[in-house]
Protein backbone atom coordinates (compact mmCIF):
# COMPACT_ATOMS: atom_id res chain seq x y z
CA MET A 1 -11.07 59.91 25.38
CA LYS A 2 -11.32 58.64 28.94
CA LEU A 3 -12.81 55.28 29.74
CA ARG A 4 -14.61 55.02 33.06
CA LEU A 5 -15.03 51.77 34.86
CA ASN A 6 -18.64 51.28 35.87
CA VAL A 7 -18.13 49.70 39.29
CA ASP A 8 -21.86 49.30 39.97
CA GLU A 9 -22.23 47.37 36.74
CA LEU A 10 -19.26 45.14 37.62
CA ASN A 11 -20.72 44.49 41.07
CA ASP A 12 -24.12 43.67 39.57
CA ASP A 13 -22.48 41.24 37.12
CA PHE A 14 -20.59 39.56 39.97
CA PHE A 15 -23.84 39.05 41.89
CA GLU A 16 -25.96 37.98 38.93
CA GLU A 17 -27.59 34.58 39.50
CA THR A 18 -26.19 34.30 43.03
CA ARG A 19 -27.76 33.47 46.39
CA LEU A 20 -26.36 34.92 49.59
CA LEU A 21 -26.93 33.71 53.13
CA GLY A 22 -26.01 35.57 56.29
CA ILE A 23 -25.09 33.32 59.21
CA THR A 24 -24.76 34.19 62.88
CA ALA A 25 -22.49 31.63 64.51
CA PRO A 26 -19.91 32.91 67.02
CA VAL A 27 -17.35 30.18 66.25
CA LYS A 28 -13.91 30.22 64.64
CA ASN A 29 -13.80 30.15 60.80
CA TYR A 30 -11.98 26.85 60.54
CA GLN A 31 -14.29 25.18 63.09
CA PHE A 32 -17.36 26.34 61.19
CA CYS A 33 -15.92 25.11 57.86
CA LEU A 34 -15.06 21.77 59.44
CA GLN A 35 -18.66 21.41 60.61
CA LEU A 36 -20.03 22.33 57.16
CA ASN A 37 -17.68 19.82 55.55
CA ASN A 38 -18.47 17.03 58.04
CA HIS A 39 -22.23 17.53 58.42
CA LEU A 40 -23.22 18.82 54.98
CA GLY A 41 -20.64 17.11 52.78
CA TYR A 42 -18.97 20.28 51.47
CA ASP A 43 -15.25 20.74 50.95
CA PHE A 44 -14.66 24.29 52.17
CA ARG A 45 -10.99 25.26 52.09
CA LEU A 46 -9.28 28.57 52.64
CA ASN A 47 -8.48 30.26 49.33
CA ALA A 48 -5.76 32.81 50.08
CA ASP A 49 -5.83 34.02 46.44
CA ILE A 50 -9.26 35.61 46.89
CA GLU A 51 -8.84 36.94 50.43
CA ILE A 52 -10.51 40.35 50.65
CA HIS A 53 -8.21 43.24 51.56
CA LEU A 54 -9.82 46.51 52.64
CA ARG A 55 -8.10 49.72 53.70
CA LYS A 56 -9.90 51.99 56.14
CA LYS A 57 -8.42 54.89 58.07
CA ASP A 58 -4.84 53.94 57.09
CA ARG A 59 -5.27 50.39 58.35
CA SER A 60 -5.46 47.11 56.49
CA TYR A 61 -8.15 44.52 57.10
CA TYR A 62 -8.10 40.98 55.74
CA PHE A 63 -11.25 38.92 55.37
CA SER A 64 -10.84 35.19 54.82
CA VAL A 65 -12.72 33.48 52.02
CA TYR A 66 -13.27 29.72 52.01
CA GLN A 67 -14.27 27.96 48.81
CA SER A 68 -16.06 24.70 47.97
CA VAL A 69 -16.68 23.60 44.39
CA GLU A 70 -19.75 21.48 43.73
CA PRO A 71 -18.88 18.35 41.72
CA ASN A 72 -20.36 18.04 38.21
CA SER A 73 -21.63 21.62 38.10
CA PHE A 74 -20.44 25.20 37.71
CA LEU A 75 -21.65 26.03 41.21
CA THR A 76 -19.06 27.29 43.68
CA HIS A 77 -19.75 28.13 47.31
CA TYR A 78 -17.83 30.96 48.99
CA LEU A 79 -17.84 31.50 52.72
CA TYR A 80 -16.66 34.93 53.83
CA HIS A 81 -15.78 35.84 57.39
CA ASN A 82 -17.64 39.12 57.96
CA GLN A 83 -15.43 40.47 60.74
CA TYR A 84 -11.75 41.24 61.13
CA ASP A 85 -10.23 43.17 64.00
CA GLY A 86 -13.37 45.21 64.72
CA GLU A 87 -14.13 46.01 61.05
CA TYR A 88 -16.87 44.43 58.96
CA LEU A 89 -16.85 43.32 55.35
CA LEU A 90 -20.55 44.24 55.19
CA PRO A 91 -21.10 46.81 57.96
CA GLU A 92 -24.85 46.72 57.27
CA PHE A 93 -24.86 43.14 58.62
CA LYS A 94 -22.74 43.48 61.77
CA HIS A 95 -24.75 40.72 63.46
CA MET A 96 -23.73 38.20 60.79
CA ASP A 97 -20.50 36.28 61.39
CA PHE A 98 -20.37 34.59 57.99
CA LEU A 99 -21.63 35.29 54.47
CA TRP A 100 -22.26 32.29 52.22
CA LEU A 101 -22.30 33.16 48.51
CA MET A 102 -23.49 30.61 45.95
CA LYS A 103 -22.26 31.54 42.48
CA GLY A 104 -21.70 30.10 39.01
CA ASP A 105 -24.90 28.10 38.58
CA LEU A 106 -28.56 28.49 39.44
CA VAL A 107 -29.52 27.49 42.98
CA ASP A 108 -33.26 26.85 43.16
CA ASP A 109 -35.40 27.68 46.18
CA GLU A 110 -35.58 24.04 47.25
CA LYS A 111 -31.80 23.64 47.40
CA CYS A 112 -31.36 27.01 49.10
CA GLU A 113 -33.97 26.02 51.71
CA TRP A 114 -32.19 22.68 52.28
CA ILE A 115 -28.87 24.49 52.85
CA LYS A 116 -30.49 26.96 55.29
CA GLN A 117 -32.12 24.14 57.29
CA ALA A 118 -28.92 22.07 57.30
CA VAL A 119 -26.80 25.02 58.49
CA ARG A 120 -29.37 25.82 61.21
CA SER A 121 -28.91 22.30 62.60
CA ILE A 122 -25.17 22.87 63.21
CA ASN A 123 -24.05 23.47 66.78
CA GLY A 124 -23.45 27.14 67.55
CA VAL A 125 -25.51 28.49 64.65
CA GLN A 126 -28.01 31.06 65.91
CA LEU A 127 -29.40 32.49 62.68
CA VAL A 128 -29.43 31.77 58.95
CA ALA A 129 -31.14 34.26 56.64
CA GLU A 130 -31.12 34.86 52.92
CA LEU A 131 -29.93 38.35 52.01
CA THR A 132 -31.25 40.08 48.91
CA ASN A 133 -29.17 42.23 46.58
CA GLU A 134 -31.23 45.26 47.59
CA GLN A 135 -30.22 44.82 51.24
CA ILE A 136 -26.50 44.85 50.50
CA ARG A 137 -25.07 48.37 50.41
CA ASN A 138 -21.37 47.45 50.30
CA LYS A 139 -21.53 44.76 47.61
CA GLY A 140 -18.19 45.85 46.16
CA ASN A 141 -16.43 44.66 49.33
CA MET A 142 -17.25 41.06 48.43
CA VAL A 143 -16.03 41.13 44.83
CA PHE A 144 -12.74 39.30 44.29
């Protein structure tokens, strides 16, 4: 008997109860994280353990993931850099520089709206938009 891994199901589980924002801000990762930490009170830090490694056309691509845990809750924020050396983590969103995933606890519309407005107020940010699961074709690329 062969067991088959249902990747779509795994991806759906990973994204259950999550919110995802796409952010256009042509600034360096660490500068953007510093601004989020200073202006919004987060504690984004690089988490090398969950860096995304993709192989395409015999080349390796590494996408940084920054992490901030919300105190007194199960909510964790993940900030992915969407671009590395001309490749994209989510090619369907080439215009997005960063992907902000909120996972582990429910984020209501009010909080999500507050985050979007707060991020929009940061210098260098051109666009903040919520992305729906249906829009994401390469979900599996974000799973760590």
